[in-house]
């Protein structure tokens, strides 16, 4: 049985994807999807915060993806993988206090295995581990950041 946080991530991922495809505001789409499909979600604030982090950090996250997946231009990247990377990186950039880095990465990998193609899980794993390692190095070299 999936946790309510996993279900929140699924709904946020689908809402973000839909907002990109339809070029509509994510807030309205997320609100609708939470009401329609989120009956088992006990804390919608988690989903709303995650969606907000993704939207707010989108430009910075795109730069991070380009750095850690240089062989995959964003416009040629599988759009599902791109949304999952956006979610995973947003969680790594601004982690929830009770969500370990390994859990954020594992959740993204599971989403990729479920919604991506046969190689999506490996791709997401490689990029997010690279990003996490990079963030760890940055904190060690500049602890005030």
Tab-separated table of C-alpha atoms in Angstrom:
chain	number	residue	atom	x	y	z
A	1	UNK	CA	0.000	0.000	0.000
A	2	UNK	CA	1.396	3.367	-1.024
A	3	UNK	CA	1.914	6.026	1.593
A	4	UNK	CA	-0.013	9.280	1.427
A	5	UNK	CA	3.243	11.068	0.595
A	6	UNK	CA	3.833	8.764	-2.348
A	7	UNK	CA	0.307	9.476	-3.560
A	8	UNK	CA	0.979	13.199	-3.066
A	9	UNK	CA	4.071	12.947	-5.251
A	10	UNK	CA	2.127	11.095	-7.952
A	11	UNK	CA	-0.565	13.769	-7.996
A	12	UNK	CA	1.992	16.601	-7.998
A	13	UNK	CA	3.939	14.947	-10.834
A	14	UNK	CA	0.800	14.471	-12.916
A	15	UNK	CA	-0.426	17.997	-12.173
A	16	UNK	CA	2.922	19.554	-13.097
A	17	UNK	CA	3.015	17.542	-16.316
A	18	UNK	CA	-0.554	18.563	-17.168
A	19	UNK	CA	0.214	22.233	-16.494
A	20	UNK	CA	3.162	22.083	-18.893
A	21	UNK	CA	1.186	20.334	-21.633
A	22	UNK	CA	-1.902	22.488	-21.313
A	23	UNK	CA	0.055	25.654	-20.469
A	24	UNK	CA	-2.272	26.368	-17.566
A	25	UNK	CA	-1.671	27.315	-13.966
A	26	UNK	CA	-0.547	24.420	-11.847
A	27	UNK	CA	-2.360	25.555	-8.703
A	28	UNK	CA	-5.831	25.010	-10.187
A	29	UNK	CA	-4.869	21.672	-11.708
A	30	UNK	CA	-3.298	20.483	-8.449
A	31	UNK	CA	-6.317	21.571	-6.409
A	32	UNK	CA	-8.658	19.681	-8.747
A	33	UNK	CA	-6.490	16.549	-8.768
A	34	UNK	CA	-6.143	16.530	-4.979
A	35	UNK	CA	-9.919	16.738	-4.586
A	36	UNK	CA	-10.580	14.156	-7.296
A	37	UNK	CA	-7.864	11.573	-6.522
A	38	UNK	CA	-6.401	12.445	-3.150
A	39	UNK	CA	-8.944	11.045	-0.716
A	40	UNK	CA	-6.196	9.032	1.049
A	41	UNK	CA	-3.860	12.003	1.413
A	42	UNK	CA	-3.905	13.107	5.035
A	43	UNK	CA	-1.861	16.296	4.571
A	44	UNK	CA	-2.352	18.225	1.328
A	45	UNK	CA	0.132	20.855	2.530
A	46	UNK	CA	2.979	18.478	1.637
A	47	UNK	CA	1.731	18.258	-1.972
A	48	UNK	CA	1.116	22.003	-2.205
A	49	UNK	CA	4.584	22.808	-0.836
A	50	UNK	CA	6.244	20.363	-3.221
A	51	UNK	CA	4.391	21.820	-6.208
A	52	UNK	CA	5.329	25.328	-5.123
A	53	UNK	CA	9.020	24.362	-4.794
A	54	UNK	CA	8.966	22.832	-8.277
A	55	UNK	CA	7.382	25.889	-9.854
A	56	UNK	CA	9.525	28.399	-7.943
A	57	UNK	CA	12.776	26.580	-8.691
A	58	UNK	CA	12.043	25.536	-12.268
A	59	UNK	CA	14.671	27.721	-13.999
A	60	UNK	CA	17.391	26.810	-11.502
A	61	UNK	CA	16.426	23.139	-11.709
A	62	UNK	CA	16.686	23.217	-15.519
A	63	UNK	CA	20.268	24.482	-15.168
A	64	UNK	CA	21.033	21.676	-12.720
A	65	UNK	CA	19.585	19.087	-15.114
A	66	UNK	CA	21.695	20.482	-17.966
A	67	UNK	CA	24.799	20.251	-15.770
A	68	UNK	CA	24.180	16.688	-14.567
A	69	UNK	CA	22.689	15.265	-17.789
A	70	UNK	CA	24.594	17.177	-20.496
A	71	UNK	CA	24.043	14.471	-23.117
A	72	UNK	CA	20.237	14.948	-22.856
A	73	UNK	CA	19.039	18.382	-24.015
A	74	UNK	CA	15.871	19.371	-22.148
A	75	UNK	CA	13.814	19.713	-25.320
A	76	UNK	CA	14.715	16.130	-26.346
A	77	UNK	CA	14.347	14.599	-22.893
A	78	UNK	CA	11.389	12.370	-22.154
A	79	UNK	CA	8.871	14.850	-20.652
A	80	UNK	CA	7.882	12.436	-17.875
A	81	UNK	CA	11.521	12.019	-16.862
A	82	UNK	CA	11.978	15.782	-16.965
A	83	UNK	CA	9.057	16.323	-14.579
A	84	UNK	CA	10.291	13.565	-12.248
A	85	UNK	CA	13.776	15.108	-12.235
A	86	UNK	CA	12.244	18.509	-11.483
A	87	UNK	CA	10.420	17.005	-8.519
A	88	UNK	CA	13.411	15.049	-7.260
A	89	UNK	CA	15.806	17.975	-7.557
A	90	UNK	CA	13.346	20.317	-5.855
A	91	UNK	CA	13.229	17.899	-2.924
A	92	UNK	CA	17.028	17.721	-2.849
A	93	UNK	CA	17.395	21.513	-3.042
A	94	UNK	CA	14.904	22.187	-0.257
A	95	UNK	CA	14.389	18.931	1.604
A	96	UNK	CA	11.565	18.513	4.075
A	97	UNK	CA	13.043	18.072	7.519
A	98	UNK	CA	11.685	14.541	7.807
A	99	UNK	CA	12.371	13.329	4.244
A	100	UNK	CA	15.913	11.953	3.927
A	101	UNK	CA	17.778	12.457	0.648
A	102	UNK	CA	17.720	8.710	0.001
A	103	UNK	CA	13.917	8.640	0.323
A	104	UNK	CA	13.494	11.559	-2.091
A	105	UNK	CA	15.717	9.775	-4.635
A	106	UNK	CA	14.009	6.405	-4.123
A	107	UNK	CA	10.574	7.970	-4.589
A	108	UNK	CA	11.674	9.588	-7.854
A	109	UNK	CA	13.098	6.277	-9.083
A	110	UNK	CA	9.832	4.480	-8.279
A	111	UNK	CA	7.845	7.130	-10.170
A	112	UNK	CA	10.202	6.725	-13.131
A	113	UNK	CA	9.798	2.952	-13.119
A	114	UNK	CA	6.012	3.300	-13.011
A	115	UNK	CA	5.458	6.192	-15.430
A	116	UNK	CA	8.594	6.233	-17.591
A	117	UNK	CA	10.075	3.747	-20.017
A	118	UNK	CA	12.234	0.722	-19.185
A	119	UNK	CA	15.396	2.822	-18.687
A	120	UNK	CA	13.843	5.760	-16.830
A	121	UNK	CA	14.612	4.444	-13.352
A	122	UNK	CA	18.317	4.095	-14.112
A	123	UNK	CA	18.456	7.532	-15.731
A	124	UNK	CA	16.683	9.238	-12.812
A	125	UNK	CA	18.887	7.376	-10.326
A	126	UNK	CA	22.084	8.475	-12.055
A	127	UNK	CA	21.128	12.126	-12.381
A	128	UNK	CA	19.720	12.500	-8.860
A	129	UNK	CA	22.665	10.729	-7.245
A	130	UNK	CA	24.978	13.072	-9.142
A	131	UNK	CA	22.978	16.092	-7.966
A	132	UNK	CA	22.923	14.842	-4.364
A	133	UNK	CA	26.665	14.215	-4.440
A	134	UNK	CA	27.255	17.679	-5.886
A	135	UNK	CA	25.117	19.272	-3.164
A	136	UNK	CA	27.007	17.348	-0.475
A	137	UNK	CA	30.345	18.543	-1.837
A	138	UNK	CA	29.087	22.133	-1.954
A	139	UNK	CA	28.008	22.012	1.714
A	140	UNK	CA	31.352	20.545	2.800
A	141	UNK	CA	33.333	23.229	0.980
A	142	UNK	CA	31.050	26.091	2.020
A	143	UNK	CA	29.213	25.168	5.239
A	144	UNK	CA	27.466	28.555	5.438
A	145	UNK	CA	25.452	27.879	2.252
